[in-house]
Short mmCIF file of C-alpha atoms and ligand atoms in Angstrom, two decimals:
data_model
loop_
_atom_site.label_atom_id
_atom_site.label_comp_id
_atom_site.label_asym_id
_atom_site.label_seq_id
_atom_site.Cartn_x
_atom_site.Cartn_y
_atom_site.Cartn_z
CA MET A 1489 12.73 55.65 24.19
CA SER A 1490 14.00 52.10 24.43
CA TYR A 1491 12.15 49.66 26.65
CA LEU A 1492 13.62 49.36 30.12
CA VAL A 1493 13.11 45.99 31.76
CA LEU A 1494 10.95 46.22 34.88
CA ALA A 1495 13.66 44.92 37.23
CA ARG A 1496 15.84 47.88 36.25
CA LYS A 1497 13.12 50.47 36.01
CA TYR A 1498 11.77 49.59 39.45
CA ARG A 1499 15.08 49.11 41.22
CA PRO A 1500 14.61 51.06 44.47
CA ARG A 1501 16.61 54.28 44.61
CA SER A 1502 16.13 55.01 48.29
CA PHE A 1503 15.72 53.07 51.52
CA GLU A 1504 12.04 54.10 51.57
CA GLN A 1505 11.44 52.38 48.25
CA MET A 1506 13.04 49.13 49.35
CA VAL A 1507 10.56 46.33 49.79
CA GLY A 1508 10.73 43.33 52.09
CA GLN A 1509 13.87 44.17 54.10
CA PRO A 1510 12.62 46.50 56.85
CA HIS A 1511 15.16 45.29 59.47
CA VAL A 1512 18.13 46.08 57.22
CA VAL A 1513 16.73 49.43 56.12
CA GLN A 1514 16.01 50.41 59.72
CA ALA A 1515 19.48 49.48 60.97
CA LEU A 1516 21.30 51.25 58.14
CA SER A 1517 19.12 54.36 58.35
CA ASN A 1518 19.75 54.65 62.09
CA ALA A 1519 23.48 54.12 61.65
CA LEU A 1520 23.62 56.84 58.99
CA LYS A 1521 21.60 59.28 61.10
CA GLN A 1522 23.82 58.69 64.12
CA ARG A 1523 27.00 58.61 62.01
CA ARG A 1524 27.89 55.22 63.40
CA LEU A 1525 29.60 54.12 60.23
CA HIS A 1526 31.34 50.83 59.89
CA HIS A 1527 34.10 50.48 57.34
CA ALA A 1528 32.88 47.15 55.98
CA TYR A 1529 29.40 45.77 55.46
CA LEU A 1530 28.48 42.26 54.46
CA PHE A 1531 25.09 41.64 52.89
CA THR A 1532 24.05 38.02 52.66
CA GLY A 1533 21.01 36.52 50.99
CA THR A 1534 19.84 34.67 47.91
CA ARG A 1535 19.72 36.24 44.46
CA GLY A 1536 17.38 39.11 43.74
CA VAL A 1537 16.65 40.17 47.32
CA GLY A 1538 18.32 43.58 47.09
CA LYS A 1539 22.02 43.24 47.92
CA THR A 1540 23.22 45.43 45.04
CA THR A 1541 20.34 47.83 45.55
CA VAL A 1542 21.10 48.38 49.22
CA SER A 1543 24.77 48.87 48.34
CA ARG A 1544 23.96 51.61 45.82
CA VAL A 1545 21.60 53.38 48.20
CA LEU A 1546 24.27 53.22 50.90
CA ALA A 1547 26.86 54.66 48.50
CA LYS A 1548 24.48 57.53 47.74
CA SER A 1549 23.77 58.08 51.44
CA LEU A 1550 27.49 58.42 52.09
CA ASN A 1551 28.17 60.70 49.13
CA CYS A 1552 24.97 62.72 48.65
CA MET A 1553 25.63 66.46 48.31
CA GLY A 1554 21.98 67.46 48.65
CA PRO A 1555 19.96 69.40 46.04
CA GLN A 1556 21.74 72.65 47.02
CA GLY A 1557 25.18 71.10 47.23
CA ASP A 1558 25.46 71.66 50.99
CA GLY A 1559 24.32 68.20 52.05
CA ASP A 1560 26.02 65.72 54.31
CA ILE A 1561 25.85 62.00 55.05
CA THR A 1562 22.16 61.14 55.08
CA ALA A 1563 19.70 58.27 55.36
CA HIS A 1564 17.67 60.01 52.64
CA PRO A 1565 19.88 60.60 49.60
CA CYS A 1566 18.37 63.39 47.49
CA GLY A 1567 18.52 61.54 44.18
CA VAL A 1568 19.16 64.75 42.24
CA CYS A 1569 22.71 65.84 43.11
CA GLN A 1570 25.60 64.84 40.85
CA ALA A 1571 26.74 62.05 43.19
CA CYS A 1572 23.26 60.51 43.49
CA ARG A 1573 22.61 60.72 39.76
CA ASP A 1574 26.02 59.33 38.85
CA ILE A 1575 25.70 56.40 41.25
CA ASP A 1576 22.22 55.64 39.87
CA ALA A 1577 23.63 55.76 36.35
CA GLY A 1578 26.61 53.57 37.25
CA ARG A 1579 29.24 56.20 36.45
CA PHE A 1580 30.37 57.55 39.83
CA VAL A 1581 34.16 57.27 39.90
CA ASP A 1582 34.32 56.59 43.63
CA TYR A 1583 31.74 53.80 43.61
CA VAL A 1584 33.03 50.56 42.14
CA GLU A 1585 31.03 47.36 41.76
CA LEU A 1586 33.03 44.25 41.15
CA ASP A 1587 31.84 40.70 40.56
CA ALA A 1588 34.22 38.27 42.24
CA ALA A 1589 32.64 35.42 40.29
CA SER A 1590 33.77 36.88 36.96
CA ASN A 1591 36.94 35.67 35.27
CA ARG A 1592 38.77 38.89 35.94
CA GLY A 1593 37.70 39.06 39.58
CA VAL A 1594 41.11 38.42 41.13
CA GLU A 1595 42.93 40.76 38.79
CA GLU A 1596 40.36 43.49 39.32
CA ILE A 1597 40.42 43.24 43.09
CA SER A 1598 44.18 43.64 43.28
CA GLN A 1599 43.93 46.74 41.07
CA LEU A 1600 41.12 48.03 43.25
CA LEU A 1601 43.11 47.52 46.45
CA GLU A 1602 46.12 49.27 44.97
CA GLN A 1603 43.91 52.28 44.32
CA ALA A 1604 42.55 52.21 47.86
CA VAL A 1605 45.52 54.33 49.01
CA TYR A 1606 44.26 57.27 46.96
CA LYS A 1607 41.58 59.54 48.34
CA PRO A 1608 38.18 59.74 46.64
CA VAL A 1609 38.23 61.75 43.42
CA VAL A 1610 34.91 63.54 43.79
CA GLY A 1611 33.05 61.88 46.65
CA ARG A 1612 33.23 61.95 50.42
CA PHE A 1613 33.88 58.22 50.42
CA LYS A 1614 35.15 55.58 48.09
CA VAL A 1615 32.78 52.63 48.18
CA TYR A 1616 33.95 49.28 46.89
CA MET A 1617 31.15 46.79 46.33
CA ILE A 1618 32.36 43.23 45.86
CA ASP A 1619 29.58 40.88 44.82
CA GLU A 1620 29.79 37.10 45.29
CA VAL A 1621 32.76 37.78 47.54
CA HIS A 1622 32.98 34.11 48.57
CA MET A 1623 34.40 33.41 45.09
CA LEU A 1624 37.63 35.31 45.79
CA SER A 1625 40.83 33.30 45.93
CA ASN A 1626 42.80 33.05 49.16
CA THR A 1627 45.39 35.40 47.71
CA ALA A 1628 42.69 37.96 47.01
CA PHE A 1629 41.17 37.52 50.47
CA ASN A 1630 44.56 38.06 52.09
CA ALA A 1631 45.17 41.17 50.04
CA MET A 1632 41.75 42.48 51.04
CA LEU A 1633 42.35 41.66 54.71
CA LYS A 1634 45.35 43.97 54.83
CA THR A 1635 43.13 46.85 53.73
CA LEU A 1636 40.28 45.74 56.01
CA GLU A 1637 42.60 45.71 59.01
CA GLU A 1638 43.76 49.28 58.51
CA PRO A 1639 41.18 50.91 56.32
CA PRO A 1640 41.66 54.56 55.37
CA GLU A 1641 38.80 56.62 56.82
CA TYR A 1642 37.46 57.48 53.35
CA LEU A 1643 37.06 53.86 52.25
CA LYS A 1644 33.98 51.67 52.73
CA PHE A 1645 33.67 48.07 51.69
CA VAL A 1646 30.34 46.53 50.79
CA LEU A 1647 30.65 42.79 50.42
CA ALA A 1648 27.78 40.68 49.18
CA THR A 1649 27.39 36.95 49.04
CA THR A 1650 24.87 34.20 48.53
CA ASP A 1651 27.15 31.88 50.47
CA PRO A 1652 28.58 33.44 53.67
CA GLN A 1653 29.91 30.08 54.91
CA LYS A 1654 32.61 30.30 52.27
CA VAL A 1655 33.85 33.69 53.46
CA PRO A 1656 36.88 33.38 55.78
CA VAL A 1657 36.15 34.13 59.44
CA THR A 1658 38.94 36.71 59.43
CA VAL A 1659 36.96 38.69 56.86
CA LEU A 1660 33.55 38.06 58.45
CA SER A 1661 34.78 39.32 61.82
CA ARG A 1662 35.68 42.68 60.29
CA CYS A 1663 32.29 43.24 58.70
CA LEU A 1664 28.96 44.40 59.98
CA GLN A 1665 26.70 41.66 58.72
CA PHE A 1666 23.14 41.93 57.45
CA ASN A 1667 21.03 39.07 56.24
CA LEU A 1668 18.58 39.99 53.51
CA ARG A 1669 15.65 37.62 53.67
CA PRO A 1670 13.93 35.97 50.75
CA MET A 1671 10.81 38.00 50.12
CA ALA A 1672 7.42 36.67 51.12
CA ALA A 1673 5.15 35.77 48.18
CA GLN A 1674 2.58 38.21 49.59
CA THR A 1675 5.13 41.06 49.56
CA ILE A 1676 6.10 40.26 45.97
CA GLU A 1677 2.46 40.03 44.90
CA GLU A 1678 1.69 43.45 46.38
CA HIS A 1679 4.71 44.97 44.69
CA LEU A 1680 3.75 43.42 41.33
CA ALA A 1681 0.26 44.88 41.72
CA HIS A 1682 1.83 48.30 42.32
CA VAL A 1683 4.19 47.96 39.33
CA SER A 1684 1.48 46.77 36.93
CA ALA A 1685 -0.76 49.65 38.02
CA GLU A 1686 2.11 52.12 37.44
CA GLU A 1687 2.75 50.59 34.02
CA ARG A 1688 -0.98 50.54 33.22
CA ILE A 1689 -0.79 46.81 32.60
CA GLU A 1690 -4.10 45.04 33.01
CA ALA A 1691 -3.41 42.26 35.51
CA GLU A 1692 -5.53 39.41 36.79
CA PRO A 1693 -4.89 38.87 40.53
CA GLY A 1694 -4.38 35.14 39.89
CA ALA A 1695 -1.60 35.94 37.41
CA LEU A 1696 0.25 38.05 39.96
CA ARG A 1697 -0.16 35.37 42.61
CA LEU A 1698 1.34 32.71 40.32
CA ILE A 1699 4.31 34.88 39.39
CA ALA A 1700 4.90 35.86 43.02
CA ARG A 1701 5.03 32.22 44.05
CA ALA A 1702 7.21 31.16 41.12
CA ALA A 1703 9.78 33.84 41.98
CA ARG A 1704 10.69 32.01 45.20
CA GLY A 1705 11.60 35.05 47.22
CA SER A 1706 13.44 36.97 44.50
CA MET A 1707 11.94 40.30 43.48
CA ARG A 1708 14.24 40.49 40.48
CA ASP A 1709 13.02 37.12 39.21
CA ALA A 1710 9.42 38.18 39.84
CA LEU A 1711 9.87 41.30 37.71
CA SER A 1712 11.64 39.34 34.95
CA LEU A 1713 8.81 36.80 34.91
CA THR A 1714 6.36 39.70 34.72
CA ASP A 1715 8.19 41.07 31.66
CA GLN A 1716 7.93 37.65 30.05
CA ALA A 1717 4.29 37.18 30.99
CA VAL A 1718 3.37 40.58 29.57
CA ALA A 1719 5.05 39.60 26.30
CA PHE A 1720 3.24 36.25 26.22
CA GLY A 1721 -0.07 37.86 27.15
CA ALA A 1722 0.17 40.57 24.47
CA GLY A 1723 0.42 43.37 27.01
CA ARG A 1724 -1.80 41.84 29.69
CA LEU A 1725 -1.16 39.62 32.69
CA VAL A 1726 -3.55 36.74 32.22
CA GLU A 1727 -3.70 33.91 34.74
CA SER A 1728 -4.10 31.10 32.19
CA VAL A 1729 -1.24 32.47 30.10
CA VAL A 1730 1.04 32.79 33.11
CA ARG A 1731 0.18 29.26 34.17
CA THR A 1732 1.13 27.91 30.74
CA MET A 1733 4.28 30.01 30.72
CA LEU A 1734 5.35 28.70 34.10
CA GLY A 1735 4.46 25.17 33.11
CA ALA A 1736 2.44 24.89 36.28
CA VAL A 1737 -0.23 22.26 36.55
CA ASP A 1738 -3.66 23.74 36.85
CA ALA A 1739 -4.94 22.98 40.35
CA ALA A 1740 -8.54 22.99 39.13
CA HIS A 1741 -7.57 20.51 36.44
CA VAL A 1742 -6.00 18.20 39.02
CA MET A 1743 -9.17 18.30 41.13
CA LEU A 1744 -11.28 17.33 38.11
CA MET A 1745 -8.96 14.43 37.37
CA LEU A 1746 -9.02 13.25 40.97
CA ARG A 1747 -12.81 13.40 41.02
CA ALA A 1748 -13.00 11.47 37.76
CA LEU A 1749 -10.66 8.83 39.17
CA ALA A 1750 -12.71 8.56 42.36
CA GLN A 1751 -15.87 8.08 40.29
CA ALA A 1752 -14.24 5.48 38.07
CA ASP A 1753 -13.12 3.68 41.21
CA ALA A 1754 -16.61 3.58 42.70
ZN1 ZN B 1029 22.13 63.43 46.47
#
């Protein structure tokens, strides 16, 4: 089996598995349970805090058929039905992820909007996820607004952005907005401890702490750094190795230098 990078292997597949965003998870779970579904969601937050993850879980929640095929909209997608498995594998025809920052963003969005008039092929809902939505051109925003103003009942938009200020107010006002917070270093550290235990990677607590801090609130970055650190440390997470890798200055070393300077001064 080929090696799967940690950020992909440990991408949460349910709301329960999501770390560090309890307010968003709670609100979405309640909305799903009570069938108070909005037709457009906007997730804001810096990179690696879970915007794409929450979008995929939401798409599964809306389309899950349940293990026996008699399921309905749920806050706990089963993970085993065709819809859940296809969304996890990135091959569900009615769930489309589009990166507005890519070169073909504008072209792709107009194609997507043209297809919005057709009902879902296999799912209950079509879910269009548009990442970095603030990068869309005005033409693209206007085209999207038309659909947002009179959305067919089977269509859900999930918009994500690192820069909500650049999203037109006309679009913002039609979305239910959730802010995903940068993750606390403590939260990241705990998750890294869990992941390294699962992976049977020997990890020094100091190494995890350094990585957690260096990730600056992004779980994805933390897991990528962990991949790197494991490679550098020949399969182990060693504090001194991580420190070298991160190019961080050793605090203990600084203290020694300061003491030496103080003595030289005296
Ligand atoms: Zn399912």
